[in-house]
Coordinates of C-alpha atoms in Angstrom, one line a residue:
M1 CA -141.4 -127.2 164.6
I2 CA -142.6 -123.9 166.2
R3 CA -140.1 -124.2 169.0
S4 CA -137.3 -124.8 166.5
L5 CA -138.3 -121.7 164.5
L6 CA -138.5 -119.5 167.6
A7 CA -135.1 -120.7 168.7
T8 CA -133.6 -119.9 165.3
L9 CA -135.2 -116.4 165.4
A10 CA -133.8 -115.9 168.8
L11 CA -130.3 -116.8 167.7
A12 CA -130.6 -114.5 164.7
A13 CA -131.7 -111.7 166.9
T14 CA -128.9 -112.3 169.3
A15 CA -126.4 -112.3 166.4
S16 CA -127.8 -109.1 165.0
A17 CA -127.6 -107.4 168.4
A18 CA -124.0 -108.5 168.8
Q19 CA -122.9 -107.1 165.4
P20 CA -120.5 -104.2 165.9
P21 CA -122.0 -100.8 165.0
N22 CA -121.3 -99.1 161.7
I23 CA -119.3 -95.9 161.8
V24 CA -119.8 -92.8 159.7
F25 CA -117.0 -90.2 160.2
I26 CA -117.8 -86.8 158.6
F27 CA -114.7 -84.8 158.6
C28 CA -114.1 -81.2 157.5
D29 CA -111.2 -79.0 156.8
D30 CA -111.0 -75.8 158.9
L31 CA -114.5 -76.1 160.3
T32 CA -114.6 -74.2 163.6
C33 CA -116.9 -74.2 166.6
Q34 CA -117.9 -70.5 166.0
A35 CA -119.6 -71.5 162.8
I36 CA -121.8 -74.3 164.3
S37 CA -124.9 -73.0 166.0
A38 CA -124.9 -75.9 168.6
Y39 CA -121.7 -74.4 170.1
G40 CA -123.5 -71.1 170.8
D41 CA -121.1 -68.4 169.5
K42 CA -122.5 -65.1 170.6
R43 CA -122.2 -63.7 167.1
K44 CA -124.8 -66.3 165.9
L45 CA -123.0 -66.5 162.6
L46 CA -124.9 -69.4 161.1
E47 CA -127.7 -71.9 161.7
T48 CA -126.5 -75.4 161.2
P49 CA -129.6 -77.6 161.8
N50 CA -128.1 -80.9 160.7
M51 CA -124.9 -80.6 162.7
D52 CA -127.1 -79.4 165.6
R53 CA -129.2 -82.6 165.2
L54 CA -126.1 -84.6 166.1
A55 CA -125.6 -82.5 169.2
K56 CA -129.3 -82.9 170.2
E57 CA -129.3 -86.6 169.6
G58 CA -125.8 -87.2 170.9
M59 CA -122.9 -85.5 172.7
R60 CA -121.2 -82.2 172.1
F61 CA -117.5 -82.2 173.1
D62 CA -116.6 -78.7 174.2
R63 CA -112.8 -79.1 174.5
C64 CA -111.7 -81.5 171.8
L65 CA -108.1 -80.4 171.2
V66 CA -105.7 -81.0 168.3
T67 CA -102.0 -81.8 168.7
N68 CA -100.6 -79.8 165.7
S69 CA -103.1 -77.4 164.2
I70 CA -102.7 -78.0 160.5
C71 CA -104.4 -80.2 157.9
G72 CA -102.1 -83.1 156.9
P73 CA -100.5 -83.7 160.3
M74 CA -103.9 -84.0 162.1
R75 CA -105.0 -86.5 159.5
A76 CA -101.9 -88.6 160.2
V77 CA -102.6 -88.3 163.9
I78 CA -106.1 -89.7 163.4
Q79 CA -104.9 -92.6 161.3
T80 CA -102.2 -93.7 163.8
G81 CA -103.3 -92.4 167.2
K82 CA -99.8 -90.9 167.6
Y83 CA -98.3 -87.4 167.8
S84 CA -96.5 -86.0 164.7
H85 CA -93.0 -86.8 166.0
A86 CA -94.0 -90.5 166.3
N87 CA -96.0 -90.9 163.0
G88 CA -93.5 -88.9 161.0
F89 CA -95.9 -86.4 159.4
Y90 CA -95.0 -82.9 160.8
N91 CA -96.0 -80.4 158.3
N92 CA -97.6 -79.7 154.9
S93 CA -94.3 -78.8 153.2
N94 CA -92.1 -81.9 153.1
S95 CA -93.9 -84.6 155.0
K96 CA -95.2 -87.8 153.4
F97 CA -97.3 -90.4 155.3
D98 CA -95.6 -93.7 156.0
S99 CA -98.3 -96.1 155.1
S100 CA -96.5 -99.1 156.4
Q101 CA -97.1 -98.2 160.0
P102 CA -100.1 -99.5 161.9
T103 CA -103.4 -97.6 161.3
F104 CA -107.0 -98.1 162.5
P105 CA -108.4 -98.8 159.0
K106 CA -106.1 -101.7 158.6
V107 CA -107.2 -103.2 161.8
L108 CA -110.9 -102.6 161.0
Q109 CA -110.4 -104.5 157.7
K110 CA -108.9 -107.4 159.5
S111 CA -111.8 -107.3 161.9
G112 CA -114.4 -107.8 159.2
Y113 CA -115.3 -104.1 158.4
Q114 CA -115.8 -102.7 155.0
T115 CA -113.9 -99.5 154.8
A116 CA -114.1 -96.4 152.6
I117 CA -112.8 -92.9 152.4
I118 CA -114.2 -90.2 150.1
G119 CA -113.0 -86.6 149.7
K120 CA -110.0 -84.9 151.1
W121 CA -107.0 -87.2 152.1
H122 CA -104.0 -84.9 151.9
L123 CA -101.3 -87.3 153.2
M124 CA -99.2 -87.3 150.0
T125 CA -99.4 -91.1 149.5
D126 CA -102.3 -93.3 148.5
P127 CA -104.8 -94.4 151.2
V128 CA -104.0 -97.8 152.6
G129 CA -106.5 -99.9 154.6
Y130 CA -109.6 -99.0 152.6
D131 CA -111.6 -101.2 150.4
Y132 CA -112.7 -98.2 148.4
W133 CA -111.2 -94.7 148.1
N134 CA -112.0 -91.8 146.0
V135 CA -110.0 -88.7 147.0
L136 CA -109.0 -85.3 145.9
P137 CA -105.4 -84.8 144.7
G138 CA -103.7 -82.6 147.3
Q139 CA -105.9 -79.8 148.5
G140 CA -108.4 -80.3 145.7
A141 CA -110.7 -77.8 143.9
Y142 CA -114.0 -76.4 144.9
Y143 CA -115.6 -76.7 141.5
N144 CA -115.5 -79.5 138.9
P145 CA -112.9 -81.4 140.8
P146 CA -110.5 -84.1 139.5
M147 CA -110.3 -87.0 141.9
I148 CA -108.5 -90.3 142.2
E149 CA -110.7 -93.4 142.5
N150 CA -108.8 -96.5 143.7
G151 CA -105.7 -95.2 141.9
K152 CA -107.4 -94.0 138.6
P153 CA -108.0 -90.4 137.7
V154 CA -111.6 -89.3 137.4
K155 CA -113.3 -86.0 136.8
Y156 CA -116.6 -84.6 138.2
E157 CA -118.8 -81.7 137.3
G158 CA -120.3 -79.6 140.1
Y159 CA -119.5 -78.4 143.6
T160 CA -117.1 -80.5 145.5
T161 CA -119.0 -80.6 148.8
D162 CA -122.1 -81.9 147.0
I163 CA -120.0 -84.3 145.0
I164 CA -118.5 -85.8 148.1
G165 CA -122.0 -86.1 149.5
D166 CA -123.2 -87.8 146.3
L167 CA -120.3 -90.3 146.4
T168 CA -120.8 -91.0 150.1
L169 CA -124.5 -91.9 149.5
K170 CA -123.6 -93.9 146.4
W171 CA -121.1 -96.0 148.3
L172 CA -123.4 -96.5 151.3
D173 CA -126.1 -97.8 148.8
Q174 CA -123.8 -100.1 147.0
R175 CA -121.7 -101.5 149.9
D176 CA -121.6 -105.1 151.0
K177 CA -124.6 -105.1 153.3
S178 CA -123.5 -108.3 155.0
K179 CA -120.6 -106.4 156.8
P180 CA -120.4 -103.6 159.2
F181 CA -118.8 -100.5 157.6
M182 CA -116.6 -97.6 158.3
M183 CA -117.3 -94.6 156.0
M184 CA -115.0 -91.5 156.2
S185 CA -116.7 -88.7 154.3
Q186 CA -114.1 -86.0 154.3
H187 CA -115.0 -82.5 153.0
K188 CA -112.6 -80.0 151.5
A189 CA -114.8 -77.2 152.8
P190 CA -114.5 -74.7 154.3
H191 CA -110.8 -74.5 153.6
R192 CA -109.3 -71.3 152.1
E193 CA -110.1 -69.8 149.6
W194 CA -113.7 -70.4 150.9
E195 CA -115.3 -70.6 147.5
P196 CA -119.0 -71.0 148.0
P197 CA -121.5 -73.1 146.1
L198 CA -123.1 -71.0 143.4
R199 CA -126.6 -72.0 144.7
L200 CA -125.8 -70.3 148.0
L201 CA -124.3 -67.0 146.8
G202 CA -126.2 -64.3 148.6
F203 CA -127.8 -66.8 151.1
D204 CA -127.3 -64.2 153.9
N205 CA -129.0 -61.3 152.0
D206 CA -125.9 -59.1 152.5
R207 CA -126.1 -59.4 156.3
V208 CA -123.6 -57.3 158.2
Y209 CA -121.9 -59.7 160.6
E210 CA -120.8 -58.7 164.1
E211 CA -117.1 -58.4 164.4
P212 CA -115.1 -60.3 166.9
E213 CA -113.8 -58.3 169.9
T214 CA -110.2 -58.9 168.9
L215 CA -110.4 -58.1 165.2
F216 CA -107.9 -55.3 165.7
D217 CA -105.7 -57.0 168.3
S218 CA -102.5 -54.9 168.8
Y219 CA -100.5 -57.9 170.2
S220 CA -99.3 -55.5 172.9
G221 CA -97.0 -57.0 175.4
R222 CA -96.7 -60.3 173.5
S223 CA -93.9 -62.2 171.9
K224 CA -92.6 -61.2 168.5
A225 CA -93.8 -64.6 167.4
V226 CA -97.4 -63.5 167.8
S227 CA -97.1 -60.1 166.1
D228 CA -94.7 -61.0 163.2
H229 CA -97.1 -63.3 161.3
D230 CA -98.4 -63.5 157.8
M231 CA -102.0 -64.7 158.3
G232 CA -103.8 -61.4 159.0
I233 CA -107.0 -60.1 157.3
D234 CA -105.1 -56.8 157.2
R235 CA -102.0 -58.1 155.4
T236 CA -102.5 -61.5 153.9
F237 CA -105.9 -61.4 152.3
T238 CA -105.4 -62.0 148.5
E239 CA -107.6 -61.0 145.6
R240 CA -108.7 -64.6 145.4
D241 CA -109.6 -64.6 149.1
A242 CA -111.7 -61.5 148.4
K243 CA -113.3 -62.9 145.3
L244 CA -112.0 -60.1 143.2
V245 CA -110.9 -62.7 140.6
V246 CA -112.8 -65.6 139.1
P247 CA -111.7 -69.2 140.0
G248 CA -110.1 -70.9 137.1
T249 CA -112.0 -74.1 137.5
L250 CA -115.4 -72.7 136.7
N251 CA -117.0 -73.5 133.4
E252 CA -118.7 -70.7 131.3
E253 CA -122.2 -71.2 132.7
Q254 CA -120.8 -71.3 136.3
K255 CA -118.9 -68.1 135.6
K256 CA -122.1 -66.3 134.7
V257 CA -123.7 -67.1 138.0
W258 CA -120.5 -66.1 139.9
N259 CA -120.2 -62.8 138.1
A260 CA -123.9 -62.0 138.5
Y261 CA -123.3 -62.1 142.3
Y262 CA -119.8 -60.7 142.7
E263 CA -119.4 -58.2 140.0
P264 CA -121.8 -55.5 141.2
R265 CA -120.6 -55.9 144.8
N266 CA -116.9 -55.7 143.7
A267 CA -117.8 -52.6 141.7
K268 CA -119.1 -50.9 144.9
Y269 CA -115.9 -52.0 146.7
A270 CA -113.7 -50.5 143.9
A271 CA -115.6 -47.2 144.0
A272 CA -115.3 -46.9 147.8
A273 CA -111.6 -47.9 147.8
P274 CA -111.5 -48.6 151.5
T275 CA -108.2 -48.4 153.3
G276 CA -106.9 -49.1 156.8
R277 CA -109.5 -50.3 159.3
D278 CA -112.3 -49.8 156.8
L279 CA -110.5 -52.3 154.4
V280 CA -110.2 -54.9 157.2
K281 CA -113.9 -54.4 158.0
W282 CA -114.8 -54.9 154.3
R283 CA -112.7 -58.0 154.0
Y284 CA -114.1 -59.5 157.2
Q285 CA -117.7 -59.2 155.8
R286 CA -116.7 -60.8 152.5
Y287 CA -114.8 -63.5 154.4
M288 CA -117.9 -64.3 156.5
H289 CA -120.3 -64.6 153.6
D290 CA -117.9 -66.9 151.7
Y291 CA -116.8 -69.1 154.6
L292 CA -120.2 -69.5 156.1
A293 CA -121.8 -70.4 152.7
C294 CA -119.2 -73.2 152.5
V295 CA -120.2 -74.4 156.0
K296 CA -123.9 -74.2 155.1
A297 CA -123.2 -76.5 152.1
V298 CA -121.5 -79.0 154.4
D299 CA -124.4 -78.8 156.8
E300 CA -126.8 -79.6 154.0
N301 CA -124.8 -82.7 153.1
V302 CA -124.6 -83.8 156.7
G303 CA -128.4 -83.8 156.6
R304 CA -128.4 -85.9 153.4
V305 CA -126.3 -88.6 155.2
L306 CA -128.5 -88.6 158.3
D307 CA -131.6 -88.8 156.2
Y308 CA -130.1 -91.8 154.3
L309 CA -129.4 -93.6 157.6
D310 CA -132.9 -93.0 158.7
K311 CA -134.6 -94.2 155.5
N312 CA -132.4 -97.3 155.3
D313 CA -132.9 -98.4 159.0
L314 CA -129.3 -97.8 159.8
T315 CA -129.5 -95.1 162.4
K316 CA -129.9 -97.3 165.5
N317 CA -126.7 -99.3 164.8
T318 CA -124.5 -96.5 163.3
V319 CA -122.2 -94.2 165.2
V320 CA -121.9 -90.8 163.5
I321 CA -119.1 -88.5 164.4
L322 CA -118.5 -85.0 162.9
S323 CA -115.3 -83.2 163.4
S324 CA -112.6 -81.1 161.7
D325 CA -108.8 -81.3 161.4
Q326 CA -108.6 -78.2 163.6
G327 CA -110.5 -75.0 164.4
F328 CA -110.1 -71.8 162.5
Y329 CA -110.0 -68.0 163.1
L330 CA -113.0 -66.1 162.0
G331 CA -111.4 -62.7 162.5
E332 CA -110.2 -63.3 166.1
H333 CA -106.9 -61.6 166.7
G334 CA -107.3 -60.2 163.2
W335 CA -106.6 -63.6 161.7
F336 CA -107.9 -66.3 159.4
D337 CA -106.2 -69.8 159.2
K338 CA -105.1 -71.9 162.2
R339 CA -101.7 -73.2 163.5
W340 CA -101.6 -71.4 166.9
I341 CA -102.2 -72.9 170.4
F342 CA -104.8 -70.3 171.0
E343 CA -108.3 -71.6 171.6
E344 CA -110.0 -70.9 168.2
S345 CA -107.5 -73.1 166.3
L346 CA -106.6 -75.5 169.2
R347 CA -110.2 -76.5 169.8
T348 CA -112.0 -78.4 167.1
P349 CA -115.7 -79.3 166.7
F350 CA -116.6 -82.8 167.8
L351 CA -120.2 -84.1 167.8
A352 CA -121.0 -87.8 168.3
R353 CA -124.3 -89.7 168.1
W354 CA -124.5 -93.3 169.2
P355 CA -128.1 -94.4 169.8
G356 CA -128.5 -96.4 173.0
V357 CA -125.0 -95.5 174.2
I358 CA -124.6 -91.7 174.2
K359 CA -127.3 -89.9 176.2
P360 CA -129.0 -87.4 173.8
G361 CA -128.4 -83.7 174.4
T362 CA -125.3 -84.1 176.6
S363 CA -122.1 -82.2 176.5
N364 CA -118.6 -82.9 177.8
K365 CA -115.9 -80.6 179.0
E366 CA -113.1 -83.0 179.5
L367 CA -109.8 -82.5 177.7
T368 CA -110.3 -84.8 174.7
S369 CA -108.5 -84.9 171.4
L370 CA -108.5 -86.1 167.8
L371 CA -105.5 -88.1 169.1
D372 CA -108.2 -90.3 170.7
L373 CA -110.0 -91.2 167.5
C374 CA -107.9 -94.1 166.5
S375 CA -108.5 -96.0 169.7
T376 CA -112.1 -94.9 169.8
F377 CA -112.9 -96.3 166.3
L378 CA -111.3 -99.6 167.3
D379 CA -113.1 -99.7 170.6
I380 CA -116.5 -99.0 168.9
A381 CA -115.8 -101.9 166.5
Q382 CA -114.7 -104.2 169.3
A383 CA -111.4 -104.6 167.4
P384 CA -107.9 -105.1 168.8
Q385 CA -106.1 -101.9 169.9
I386 CA -102.8 -100.8 168.3
E387 CA -100.0 -100.9 170.8
G388 CA -98.0 -97.8 171.7
V389 CA -100.6 -95.2 170.7
H390 CA -100.8 -91.8 172.5
G391 CA -104.5 -91.4 172.7
R392 CA -107.3 -93.2 174.6
S393 CA -110.7 -94.5 173.7
L394 CA -113.5 -92.0 174.1
V395 CA -116.1 -94.8 174.5
P396 CA -116.2 -94.5 178.3
V397 CA -116.5 -90.7 178.0
M398 CA -119.4 -91.2 175.5
K399 CA -121.1 -93.5 178.0
G400 CA -120.8 -90.8 180.7
E401 CA -118.2 -92.9 182.6
T402 CA -115.1 -90.8 182.3
P403 CA -112.2 -92.7 183.9
A404 CA -110.8 -91.2 187.1
D405 CA -107.4 -91.1 185.6
W406 CA -108.5 -89.2 182.4
R407 CA -106.0 -86.6 181.2
K408 CA -105.8 -83.2 183.1
S409 CA -103.3 -81.8 180.6
H410 CA -102.7 -81.9 176.9
Y411 CA -99.4 -81.6 174.9
Y412 CA -99.3 -79.5 171.7
H413 CA -96.6 -78.9 169.1
Y414 CA -96.7 -76.9 165.9
Y415 CA -93.6 -77.1 163.6
E416 CA -94.0 -75.5 160.1
F417 CA -92.1 -72.3 159.4
P418 CA -91.7 -69.9 157.6
V419 CA -94.3 -70.6 155.0
P420 CA -97.1 -70.3 154.4
H421 CA -97.9 -67.9 157.3
R422 CA -94.8 -67.1 159.4
V423 CA -96.2 -68.8 162.5
R424 CA -93.2 -69.6 164.7
P425 CA -92.8 -73.2 165.8
H426 CA -94.1 -73.6 169.3
Y427 CA -95.0 -76.2 171.9
G428 CA -96.9 -76.1 175.1
V429 CA -99.3 -77.6 177.6
I430 CA -103.0 -77.0 178.0
T431 CA -105.1 -77.5 181.2
D432 CA -108.7 -76.6 181.9
R433 CA -107.5 -73.1 182.8
Y434 CA -104.0 -72.4 181.6
K435 CA -101.8 -72.6 178.5
L436 CA -98.0 -72.4 178.8
V437 CA -96.4 -72.0 175.4
H438 CA -92.8 -71.8 174.2
Y439 CA -91.9 -70.1 170.9
Y440 CA -88.5 -71.6 170.3
T441 CA -87.1 -71.0 166.7
P442 CA -85.5 -69.6 164.7
D443 CA -85.3 -66.1 166.1
V444 CA -87.3 -66.3 169.3
D445 CA -87.0 -68.0 172.7
D446 CA -90.1 -66.7 174.4
W447 CA -92.5 -68.2 177.0
E448 CA -96.1 -67.1 177.4
L449 CA -98.7 -68.0 180.0
L450 CA -102.4 -67.7 179.1
D451 CA -105.1 -67.7 181.8
R452 CA -108.4 -68.4 180.1
Q453 CA -110.3 -67.7 183.4
K454 CA -109.0 -64.2 183.8
D455 CA -108.5 -63.5 180.1
P456 CA -110.8 -65.6 177.9
L457 CA -109.9 -63.6 174.8
E458 CA -106.2 -64.7 175.2
I459 CA -104.7 -61.3 174.6
K460 CA -102.4 -61.0 177.7
D461 CA -99.2 -62.8 178.7
F462 CA -99.0 -63.6 182.5
S463 CA -95.7 -65.5 182.4
N464 CA -93.8 -62.6 184.0
D465 CA -96.4 -61.9 186.7
P466 CA -94.9 -62.8 190.1
E467 CA -98.3 -64.2 191.2
Y468 CA -98.0 -66.9 188.5
A469 CA -94.4 -67.9 189.2
D470 CA -95.4 -71.2 190.8
T471 CA -97.9 -71.9 188.0
V472 CA -95.2 -71.4 185.3
K473 CA -92.8 -73.7 187.2
E474 CA -95.5 -76.4 187.5
L475 CA -96.5 -76.2 183.9
K476 CA -92.9 -76.3 182.6
A477 CA -92.4 -79.5 184.6
E478 CA -95.6 -80.8 183.1
I479 CA -94.3 -80.1 179.6
I480 CA -91.1 -82.1 180.4
R481 CA -93.2 -85.0 181.8
L482 CA -95.4 -85.1 178.7
Q483 CA -92.5 -84.9 176.3
K484 CA -90.9 -87.8 178.1
Q485 CA -94.2 -89.8 178.2
F486 CA -94.7 -89.3 174.4
G487 CA -91.1 -89.7 173.5
E488 CA -90.4 -86.3 172.0
T489 CA -86.8 -85.1 172.1
M490 CA -86.2 -81.3 171.9
P491 CA -85.2 -79.6 169.8
P492 CA -86.8 -81.4 166.8
P493 CA -84.8 -82.1 163.7
R494 CA -84.5 -79.1 161.3
F495 CA -86.5 -80.9 158.5
T496 CA -89.6 -80.9 160.7
H497 CA -90.1 -77.2 160.0
G498 CA -90.4 -77.7 156.3
R499 CA -88.3 -77.3 153.2
K500 CA -88.3 -73.4 153.1
A501 CA -85.1 -71.8 154.4
F502 CA -85.3 -69.6 157.5
D503 CA -84.1 -66.0 157.0
N504 CA -80.3 -66.0 156.2
E505 CA -80.2 -69.8 156.3
P506 CA -78.9 -72.1 153.6
Q507 CA -81.5 -74.4 152.0
P508 CA -82.4 -77.0 154.6
P509 CA -82.2 -80.8 154.0
E510 CA -85.1 -82.9 153.0
Q511 CA -86.8 -85.2 155.5
P512 CA -85.0 -88.6 155.6
K513 CA -87.2 -91.4 154.2
K514 CA -88.2 -94.3 156.4
K515 CA -88.8 -97.8 155.2
G516 CA -92.1 -97.8 153.5
Q517 CA -92.5 -94.1 153.4
G518 CA -93.8 -92.6 150.2
K519 CA -95.1 -95.8 148.8
G520 CA -98.1 -95.7 146.6
N521 CA -99.4 -93.5 143.8
K522 CA -98.2 -90.0 144.5
K523 CA -101.1 -88.5 142.5
A524 CA -103.2 -88.6 145.7
G525 CA -100.8 -86.2 147.3
A526 CA -100.1 -83.9 144.3
K527 CA -100.3 -80.1 144.5
K528 CA -99.7 -80.0 148.2
Q529 CA -100.9 -76.7 149.8
E530 CA -101.6 -75.3 153.2

């Protein structure tokens, strides 16, 4: 009797140990490494203890790169494991996600996982492959957001970051506990217009933030593509960005709190009436308070999730990954936003904790990418891989066993132009030291070589320096090799740049629809924005 009982217990323990781990993916919009204290930005902009906890108990990836630095396209890359030209989602203007193509959540479902996505989706068609979904329509609102729960409109009161945190914990508590789970908790924050939670207004006690060295970048000696933009703190910062107007989604009680903080400070601004460099300096300080308050709210909600896992004995068998759809400029080069191949928007935060697999407190400098997440999720779940993907599983890297043939170069391609920020389409290759980039349309045909070793601020073009001639030649050949490997034909079709006409161009055609594209309730993709 006793032997039989012990045998049964042993079998149960073996089955439990063999169960694939749960996965919690916490994803942000426009979160950048400079705003996470674990990444050690010298400005020390913000303390993020809960994100830092993931770094201390797991691995910090120092060069996780994106393939197309913009919201929707990177979300499609994660779903499919393929570059934009292969998954069909190029931009935030006229792209719609083809939900009929293979995606990792579909495979997880078939492999016995319970799947859920809560928060920002932004792929213009309803989520497919999820047992539960509750997403923001389009970009979503920061306050009192409407959402779409499994196809039905719902409305919530409060701050969106906290609401996504609440809904995440609610689903975790009510899930089918007999199955492993995949939870994608996806925050809107800290996307423009960086509208903070009312409870954190003034959190920094009017701190004066250190300015980045390139806040007043002159773009001297650079391509027209770099200087002729519309995403500068000096030229593109709106009244809403500056919090000189009240958001329309606040209720009357919320407006009182908002006005109590902003009105006296805005009055001082109006009296001073700064211009020129002084105006840029003022806008930078306002931007930092608002953006960082949004990040602080995300960090607090990361802590809530980690605490839940601890209290419910889920930590040991749950992989937690925190990342963002791309990095973001916090005044570097005089910019906000993303899009460019430059480091601040090319590199995205990536923190991973996997107890018993990832050695705590480690970091990794390999060229990794959000392109790798699809394969990584499936590998973690011990599920079948999708054929023809462009990424690779990060599991060996997480184990400290980086394959000898791991990538030494990374291909990048940004398409959208001219709206919303006049960033010229460009493609390029990235190595541990160099970036070679080609700005190719509609009115430029320029190459630039960046040398991060000699010029870590990326303010100089070395492409015409004779000492770099061989490097340029080698990197151009590498671009051709990567384009062939991933099946991208240049130039891309005109529709890939969006629906807005170029200067002096007739209205461009819409993107041709593929079979299955655009299926589903379009409410989940309404009000598409940058």
